Coordinates of C-alpha atoms in Angstrom, one line a residue:
M959 CA 98.8 99.3 35.2
K960 CA 95.5 101.2 36.0
R961 CA 94.0 98.5 38.1
P962 CA 96.5 98.7 41.0
I963 CA 96.1 102.5 41.1
L964 CA 92.3 102.2 41.4
T965 CA 92.6 99.6 44.2
L966 CA 95.0 101.8 46.2
F967 CA 92.7 104.8 45.7
T968 CA 89.7 102.8 46.9
L969 CA 91.5 101.6 50.0
L970 CA 92.5 105.2 50.8
L971 CA 88.8 106.3 50.5
I972 CA 87.8 103.5 52.8
N973 CA 90.3 104.5 55.5
L974 CA 89.2 108.1 55.2
T975 CA 85.6 107.1 55.7
L976 CA 86.4 105.1 58.7
F977 CA 87.9 108.1 60.5
A978 CA 85.5 110.7 59.2
Q979 CA 83.0 110.3 62.0
N980 CA 82.9 113.2 64.4
G981 CA 80.4 115.4 66.2
S982 CA 79.4 117.5 69.2
K983 CA 76.5 117.4 71.7
N984 CA 75.6 119.9 74.4
G985 CA 73.0 120.5 77.0
A986 CA 72.1 121.9 80.4
F987 CA 70.3 120.9 83.6
D988 CA 69.1 123.1 86.5
V989 CA 71.0 122.4 89.7
S990 CA 69.7 125.2 91.8
A991 CA 69.5 124.4 95.6
I992 CA 71.8 121.4 95.0
T993 CA 74.6 120.8 97.5
K994 CA 75.9 117.4 96.2
L995 CA 76.3 116.2 92.7
T996 CA 77.1 112.6 91.8
I997 CA 78.7 112.0 88.4
R998 CA 79.1 108.5 86.9
I999 CA 80.8 108.0 83.5
D1000 CA 81.4 104.4 82.4
A1001 CA 83.9 105.0 79.6
G1002 CA 87.4 106.5 79.4
M1003 CA 87.5 110.0 78.1
Q1004 CA 89.0 113.4 78.7
I1005 CA 86.9 115.2 81.3
E1006 CA 87.3 118.8 82.2
I1007 CA 85.2 120.4 85.0
K1008 CA 85.1 124.1 85.7
P1009 CA 82.8 126.3 87.8
S1010 CA 79.7 127.8 86.1
Q1011 CA 78.5 131.4 86.6
D1012 CA 74.9 130.4 87.4
N1013 CA 72.8 127.4 88.7
Q1014 CA 73.1 125.4 85.6
L1015 CA 75.0 122.2 84.9
R1016 CA 76.3 122.5 81.3
Y1017 CA 78.0 119.9 79.2
V1018 CA 79.7 119.7 75.8
Y1019 CA 80.6 116.3 74.4
D1020 CA 83.1 116.1 71.5
F1021 CA 83.9 112.9 69.6
D1022 CA 86.0 112.0 66.6
G1023 CA 86.7 108.4 65.6
N1024 CA 86.0 105.6 63.1
K1025 CA 82.5 104.4 62.2
E1026 CA 82.3 101.6 64.8
S1027 CA 83.4 103.8 67.7
Y1028 CA 81.2 106.7 66.5
E1029 CA 78.1 104.5 66.5
H1030 CA 78.9 103.0 69.9
Y1031 CA 79.8 106.1 71.8
F1032 CA 78.5 109.3 70.1
E1033 CA 75.2 108.0 68.9
N1034 CA 74.5 106.4 72.3
F1035 CA 75.6 109.5 74.3
E1036 CA 72.4 110.5 76.3
P1037 CA 73.2 111.8 79.8
E1038 CA 70.7 110.9 82.5
F1039 CA 69.9 113.5 85.2
E1040 CA 68.0 113.1 88.4
K1041 CA 67.4 115.5 91.2
R1042 CA 66.2 114.7 94.7
G1043 CA 66.1 117.3 97.4
G1044 CA 69.6 118.8 97.8
E1045 CA 71.3 116.0 95.8
A1046 CA 71.5 115.3 92.0
R1047 CA 72.9 112.6 89.8
F1048 CA 74.4 112.9 86.3
D1049 CA 75.1 109.6 84.6
I1050 CA 76.6 108.7 81.2
R1051 CA 76.3 105.1 80.2
F1052 CA 77.1 103.3 77.0
P1053 CA 75.7 99.9 75.8
D1054 CA 77.7 96.8 76.6
Q1055 CA 79.9 95.6 73.7
N1056 CA 79.1 92.0 72.8
K1057 CA 80.3 91.8 69.2
K1058 CA 83.6 90.2 68.4
N1059 CA 86.4 91.7 66.2
I1060 CA 85.3 95.2 66.7
N1061 CA 88.1 97.8 66.2
Y1062 CA 87.5 101.1 67.9
E1063 CA 89.7 103.9 66.6
I1064 CA 89.3 107.1 68.6
K1065 CA 91.0 110.5 68.0
R1066 CA 89.0 112.6 70.4
H1067 CA 86.7 111.6 73.3
A1068 CA 86.1 114.6 75.5
L1069 CA 83.5 115.9 78.0
A1070 CA 83.5 119.5 79.3
L1071 CA 81.3 120.3 82.3
E1072 CA 80.4 123.5 84.0
I1073 CA 79.0 123.2 87.5
P1074 CA 78.4 125.7 90.3
A1075 CA 81.5 126.0 92.5
S1076 CA 79.6 125.5 95.8
V1077 CA 78.5 122.0 94.9
Y1078 CA 80.2 119.0 96.5
L1079 CA 81.3 116.6 93.6
D1080 CA 81.4 112.8 93.7
I1081 CA 82.9 111.6 90.4
S1082 CA 83.5 108.1 89.2
S1083 CA 85.0 106.9 85.9
R1084 CA 87.6 104.5 84.5
Y1085 CA 90.5 105.1 82.2
S1086 CA 89.7 108.8 82.1
K1087 CA 91.9 111.9 82.2
I1088 CA 90.2 114.2 84.7
K1089 CA 91.0 117.9 85.2
L1090 CA 89.1 119.9 87.8
E1091 CA 89.6 123.4 89.3
G1092 CA 87.9 126.1 91.3
F1093 CA 85.4 124.3 93.6
T1094 CA 84.8 125.3 97.2
R1095 CA 82.9 122.5 98.9
G1096 CA 85.3 119.6 98.3
L1097 CA 85.2 116.5 96.1
S1098 CA 85.6 112.8 95.8
V1099 CA 87.2 111.2 92.6
N1100 CA 87.3 107.5 91.8
N1101 CA 89.2 106.7 88.6
R1102 CA 91.5 104.1 87.2
S1103 CA 94.5 104.3 84.8
G1104 CA 94.2 108.0 84.0
L1105 CA 95.5 111.3 85.2
V1106 CA 93.5 113.1 87.9
K1107 CA 94.5 116.8 88.1
V1108 CA 93.0 119.1 90.7
E1109 CA 93.7 122.8 91.3
N1110 CA 92.4 125.6 93.5
V1111 CA 89.9 123.6 95.6
K1112 CA 88.7 124.1 99.1
Q1113 CA 87.5 121.6 101.8
T1114 CA 88.2 117.9 101.8
I1115 CA 89.5 116.0 98.8
V1116 CA 89.4 112.2 98.4
I1117 CA 91.0 110.6 95.4
N1118 CA 91.3 106.9 94.5
N1119 CA 93.2 106.4 91.2
D1120 CA 95.0 103.1 90.7
Y1121 CA 97.6 103.0 87.9
G1122 CA 96.9 106.6 87.2
A1123 CA 98.9 109.8 88.1
V1124 CA 97.6 112.3 90.7
D1125 CA 98.4 116.0 90.5
L1126 CA 97.1 118.3 93.2
N1127 CA 97.9 122.0 93.6
S1128 CA 96.5 124.7 95.8
V1129 CA 94.1 122.9 98.2
Q1130 CA 92.6 124.4 101.3
G1131 CA 91.5 121.4 103.2
E1132 CA 92.3 117.8 104.0
V1133 CA 93.7 115.6 101.2
M1134 CA 93.3 111.8 101.1
V1135 CA 94.8 109.9 98.2
S1136 CA 94.8 106.1 97.4
N1137 CA 97.0 105.1 94.5
R1138 CA 98.9 102.2 93.0
S1139 CA 101.9 102.2 90.5
A1140 CA 101.9 105.8 89.4
N1141 CA 103.2 109.3 90.1
I1142 CA 101.7 111.4 92.9
D1143 CA 102.4 115.2 92.9
I1144 CA 100.9 117.2 95.8
K1145 CA 101.8 120.8 96.6
N1146 CA 100.5 124.0 98.2
V1147 CA 98.1 122.3 100.6
T1148 CA 96.7 123.9 103.8
G1149 CA 95.5 120.8 105.8
R1150 CA 96.5 117.3 106.6
V1151 CA 97.6 115.0 103.7
S1152 CA 97.4 111.2 103.8
V1153 CA 98.5 108.9 101.0
N1154 CA 98.0 105.2 100.8
A1155 CA 100.0 104.0 97.8
E1156 CA 101.9 101.0 96.4
Y1157 CA 104.8 101.1 94.0
S1158 CA 104.4 104.9 93.5
K1159 CA 106.7 107.9 93.2
M1160 CA 105.6 110.8 95.4
N1161 CA 106.6 114.4 95.2
I1162 CA 105.0 116.4 98.0
S1163 CA 105.9 120.0 98.9
R1164 CA 104.7 123.2 100.6
I1165 CA 102.2 121.5 103.0
N1166 CA 100.9 123.4 106.0
G1167 CA 99.8 120.3 107.9
D1168 CA 100.8 116.8 108.9
L1169 CA 101.7 114.0 106.4
D1170 CA 100.7 110.4 106.9
L1171 CA 102.1 108.3 104.0
S1172 CA 102.3 104.6 103.2
N1173 CA 103.9 103.1 100.1
R1174 CA 105.2 99.6 99.6
S1175 CA 108.0 100.4 97.1
G1176 CA 108.9 103.7 95.4
V1177 CA 110.4 107.1 96.0
L1178 CA 109.3 110.0 98.3
N1179 CA 110.6 113.5 97.7
A1180 CA 109.1 115.9 100.3
F1181 CA 110.1 119.4 101.2
D1182 CA 108.7 122.5 103.0
I1183 CA 106.4 120.6 105.3
Q1184 CA 104.9 122.6 108.2
G1185 CA 103.9 119.6 110.2
N1186 CA 104.8 116.0 111.3
L1187 CA 105.6 113.3 108.8
I1188 CA 104.8 109.6 109.4
V1189 CA 105.8 107.2 106.7
N1190 CA 105.5 103.4 106.4
G1191 CA 107.2 102.0 103.3
P1192 CA 109.1 98.7 103.3
Y1193 CA 111.2 99.3 100.2
M1194 CA 111.4 103.0 99.8
E1195 CA 113.9 105.7 99.0
Y1196 CA 113.5 109.1 100.7
E1197 CA 114.7 112.6 100.2
L1198 CA 113.3 115.0 102.8
T1199 CA 114.2 118.6 103.2
N1200 CA 112.9 121.3 105.6
I1201 CA 110.4 119.4 107.6
D1202 CA 109.2 121.6 110.5
G1203 CA 107.8 118.7 112.5
D1204 CA 108.8 115.3 113.7
V1205 CA 109.7 112.5 111.2
A1206 CA 108.9 108.9 112.0
M1207 CA 109.4 106.2 109.4
N1208 CA 109.3 102.4 109.1
N1209 CA 111.4 100.9 106.3
Q1210 CA 112.9 97.6 105.4
S1211 CA 115.3 98.2 102.6
G1212 CA 116.2 101.5 100.9
K1213 CA 117.9 104.8 101.4
V1214 CA 117.1 107.9 103.5
V1215 CA 118.5 111.4 102.8
I1216 CA 117.3 114.1 105.2
S1217 CA 118.1 117.8 105.7
T1218 CA 116.5 120.0 108.4
V1219 CA 113.8 118.3 110.4
R1220 CA 112.7 118.7 114.0
S1221 CA 113.3 115.2 115.1
L1222 CA 113.9 111.8 113.5
Q1223 CA 112.8 108.3 114.3
V1224 CA 113.6 105.4 111.9
A1225 CA 113.0 101.7 112.2
G1226 CA 114.4 99.9 109.1
D1227 CA 116.7 97.0 108.3
Y1228 CA 119.1 97.4 105.3
T1229 CA 118.3 101.1 105.1
N1230 CA 121.1 103.6 104.7
I1231 CA 120.5 106.9 106.4
K1232 CA 122.2 110.2 105.9
A1233 CA 120.6 113.1 108.0
E1234 CA 121.7 116.6 109.0
H1235 CA 120.3 119.6 110.8
I1236 CA 118.1 117.8 113.3
K1237 CA 116.8 120.7 115.4
S1238 CA 115.1 119.6 118.6
E1239 CA 116.4 118.2 121.8
Q1240 CA 114.3 115.0 121.0
G1241 CA 117.1 114.3 118.5
V1242 CA 117.3 111.0 116.6
E1243 CA 116.3 107.4 117.3
I1244 CA 117.3 104.6 114.9
E1245 CA 116.7 100.9 114.9
G1246 CA 118.3 99.0 112.0
R1247 CA 120.4 96.2 110.6
S1248 CA 123.2 96.0 108.0
A1249 CA 123.3 99.6 106.9
N1250 CA 125.3 102.9 106.9
I1251 CA 124.2 105.6 109.3
E1252 CA 125.6 109.2 109.0
L1253 CA 124.2 111.9 111.3
S1254 CA 125.5 115.5 111.6
D1255 CA 124.3 118.7 113.4
V1256 CA 121.9 117.1 115.8
G1257 CA 120.4 119.4 118.5
G1258 CA 119.6 116.6 120.9
D1259 CA 120.5 113.0 121.8
V1260 CA 121.1 110.1 119.4
R1261 CA 120.0 106.6 120.2
I1262 CA 120.9 103.8 117.8
S1263 CA 120.3 100.1 118.2
G1264 CA 120.8 97.2 115.8
Q1265 CA 123.4 95.0 114.2
Y1266 CA 126.1 95.4 111.6
L1267 CA 125.7 99.2 111.5
N1268 CA 128.5 101.5 110.2
I1269 CA 127.9 104.6 112.3
R1270 CA 129.3 108.1 111.8
L1271 CA 128.2 111.0 114.0
E1272 CA 129.4 114.6 113.8
K1273 CA 128.4 117.7 115.7
I1274 CA 125.9 116.2 118.1
V1275 CA 124.7 118.6 120.8
G1276 CA 123.3 115.9 123.1
G1277 CA 124.6 112.5 124.1
A1278 CA 124.7 109.1 122.3
H1279 CA 123.5 105.7 123.3
I1280 CA 124.6 103.0 120.8
Q1281 CA 124.0 99.2 120.8
N1282 CA 125.5 97.5 117.9
R1283 CA 126.9 94.1 117.1
S1284 CA 129.6 94.5 114.5
A1285 CA 130.8 97.4 112.3
N1286 CA 132.7 100.7 112.6
I1287 CA 131.9 103.7 114.9
D1288 CA 133.2 107.1 114.1
I1289 CA 132.2 110.1 116.3
N1290 CA 133.4 113.6 116.0
G1291 CA 131.9 116.2 118.4
L1292 CA 129.6 114.7 121.0
G1293 CA 128.2 117.2 123.6
R1294 CA 127.1 114.9 126.3
D1295 CA 127.5 111.4 127.7
L1296 CA 128.3 108.4 125.6
V1297 CA 127.2 104.8 126.1
I1298 CA 128.3 102.1 123.6
N1299 CA 127.4 98.4 124.0
G1300 CA 128.6 96.1 121.3
E1301 CA 130.8 93.4 119.8
Y1302 CA 133.4 93.6 117.1
L1303 CA 133.3 97.4 117.0
P1304 CA 136.4 99.4 116.1
M1305 CA 135.7 102.9 117.2
V1306 CA 137.2 106.4 117.1
I1307 CA 135.7 109.1 119.3
R1308 CA 137.1 112.7 118.8
D1309 CA 136.1 116.0 120.4
F1310 CA 134.1 114.3 123.2
K1311 CA 132.6 116.9 125.5
G1312 CA 130.6 114.8 127.8
E1313 CA 131.3 113.9 131.5
N1314 CA 130.4 110.3 131.5
L1315 CA 131.7 107.5 129.3
E1316 CA 130.7 103.8 129.2
V1317 CA 131.9 101.4 126.5
V1318 CA 131.5 97.6 126.4
N1319 CA 133.1 95.9 123.4
R1320 CA 134.4 92.5 122.5
S1321 CA 136.8 93.1 119.7
G1322 CA 138.2 96.2 118.0
S1323 CA 140.5 99.1 118.8
I1324 CA 139.1 102.0 120.9
S1325 CA 140.4 105.6 120.6
I1326 CA 138.8 108.4 122.6
E1327 CA 139.7 112.0 122.9
A1328 CA 138.0 113.8 125.8
K1329 CA 137.9 117.6 125.7
N1330 CA 136.1 118.3 129.0
K1331 CA 136.6 117.0 132.5
L1332 CA 135.4 113.4 132.9
K1333 CA 133.5 112.2 135.9
Q1334 CA 132.7 108.5 135.3
V1335 CA 134.6 106.3 132.9
R1336 CA 133.9 102.6 132.3
I1337 CA 135.5 100.7 129.5
D1338 CA 135.4 96.9 129.2
S1339 CA 137.1 95.5 126.0
Q1340 CA 138.8 92.5 124.5
Y1341 CA 141.1 92.0 121.5
G1342 CA 141.7 95.6 120.8
K1343 CA 143.9 98.4 122.1
V1344 CA 142.3 101.0 124.3
E1345 CA 143.5 104.6 124.1
L1346 CA 142.1 107.4 126.2
S1347 CA 143.4 111.0 126.0
M1348 CA 142.1 113.8 128.2
D1349 CA 142.5 117.5 127.8
K1350 CA 141.4 118.1 131.5
K1351 CA 143.0 116.4 134.5
F1352 CA 140.9 113.5 135.9
D1353 CA 139.8 113.5 139.5
G1354 CA 138.8 110.2 141.0
I1355 CA 139.6 106.6 141.7
V1356 CA 141.4 104.8 138.9
T1357 CA 141.6 101.1 138.1
L1358 CA 143.4 99.8 135.0
E1359 CA 143.1 96.1 134.5
T1360 CA 144.8 94.1 131.7
K1361 CA 145.1 90.4 130.9
Y1362 CA 147.7 89.4 128.3
G1363 CA 148.5 93.1 127.8
K1364 CA 149.9 96.1 129.7
S1365 CA 148.8 99.5 131.0
D1366 CA 150.5 102.8 130.3
T1367 CA 149.5 106.1 131.9
N1368 CA 151.0 109.4 132.8
M1369 CA 148.5 110.1 135.6
D1370 CA 150.1 110.8 139.0
L1371 CA 148.2 108.2 141.1
K1372 CA 148.2 108.6 144.8
N1373 CA 148.3 105.4 146.9
Q1374 CA 149.1 103.5 143.8
T1375 CA 149.2 99.7 143.9
I1376 CA 150.1 97.3 141.2
T1377 CA 148.9 93.7 141.5
K1378 CA 150.2 91.0 139.2
E1379 CA 148.9 87.5 139.0
G1380 CA 149.9 85.3 136.1
N1381 CA 149.1 87.3 132.9
E1382 CA 146.9 89.7 134.7
Q1383 CA 147.9 93.2 136.0
I1384 CA 145.8 95.7 138.0
I1385 CA 146.9 99.3 138.6
H1386 CA 144.8 101.1 141.3
G1387 CA 145.1 104.5 142.7
T1388 CA 143.6 108.0 143.0
S1389 CA 144.1 111.0 140.7
G1390 CA 143.5 114.3 142.4
T1391 CA 140.4 114.2 144.5
P1392 CA 138.3 111.0 144.7
S1393 CA 135.2 112.6 143.2
G1394 CA 135.0 110.5 140.1
S1395 CA 135.6 106.9 139.0
M1396 CA 137.6 105.4 136.1
K1397 CA 137.7 101.7 135.5
I1398 CA 139.2 100.3 132.2
K1399 CA 139.5 96.6 131.6
N1400 CA 141.1 95.0 128.6
Q1401 CA 142.2 91.5 127.5
N1402 CA 144.7 90.5 124.9
A1403 CA 145.7 94.1 124.2
D1404 CA 147.1 97.2 125.9
I1405 CA 145.6 100.2 127.7
V1406 CA 147.0 103.7 127.2
V1407 CA 145.7 106.7 129.2
R1408 CA 147.1 110.2 128.8
Q1409 CA 146.1 113.5 130.3
K1410 CA 147.4 117.0 129.7

């Protein structure tokens, strides 16, 4: 019975020995008169960089791991430092690992650096977690598969970090980020921000400058942006709030939710769009295919072109120009002129305040309620009833033409003529003064025109 107990105790001692290797190294180098420092670290570790209070570069290296990893990393840790003129280089290199069946077990692998705040930093590593704060001349970071966190930095920041998260906060200067398949968090920046990413989730807020973003597939949540936003993302989902500038995006499939921007321009097939509070007269321009589009509270014109778009507009100060092949159109509250050119478009237009109305449609019922006095009306439709009601009396020349249908109006037409030929009927006359023009043509359905 004693032999198994001794064997178990021996194994425990062996395991404890394997993980009993730890140590710390430190040192310093003079970096006075240095304006740029290049740092190269060829192993993944936790790196924390803070400003020093003098002209020294100080380092503290802590390690804790098994015997194999201790011998490979800690025992070979010998920083190289070189200074030439106003530039310096700090390198940490470890030997290549050529042995097979080596098992490195690491509990702690950390490097703390103190560097003068006025030095421009150029940092390269891989698989490292890098934290940096408090520098005033800008920096460049190249990493892979590890978090890069930067706070309270001035001047330009350039970060390349594939498969690793990026977290930036309180930056006074331009920000440029390249990333792939990770999270990006950027906030409190005074300056332009540009991000080139793939398959990443982006949270960007409180930016006093323009945004220029690209992302192949992922999510963008942006708010409180005091500048323009340009986005190129084929398979993206967007949630944008309080963008003080113009928004332009190119998308192929996804969802866009927007609240409070200056203007909006979207090109994107299979992209559902819901936007409200578009402030400027420049308004909204959308080009798409096979999607739902909902716009409300727009301070300017709306232009939409595409195919198979379900369109809903509400509280539009300007006019609307719509070209669509097939789907539904619902408009409630349009301040200026309306032009619709499409096929297979059932449409309902309520609270229309414009003066000019032009609709060309192949199939689908048309219902229009005009609140203000109309000047020019042209409707050309087939296979759907046309109903026009007007709160103000119409003045102008009126022509109502039907084929395989009939016309019904309560307008008092002067010099009225009714021409019938086969299944075609044309009613022609003048309502009030001949200042405007109304021509409604329909086939295979009726025309109904009413005025109060």
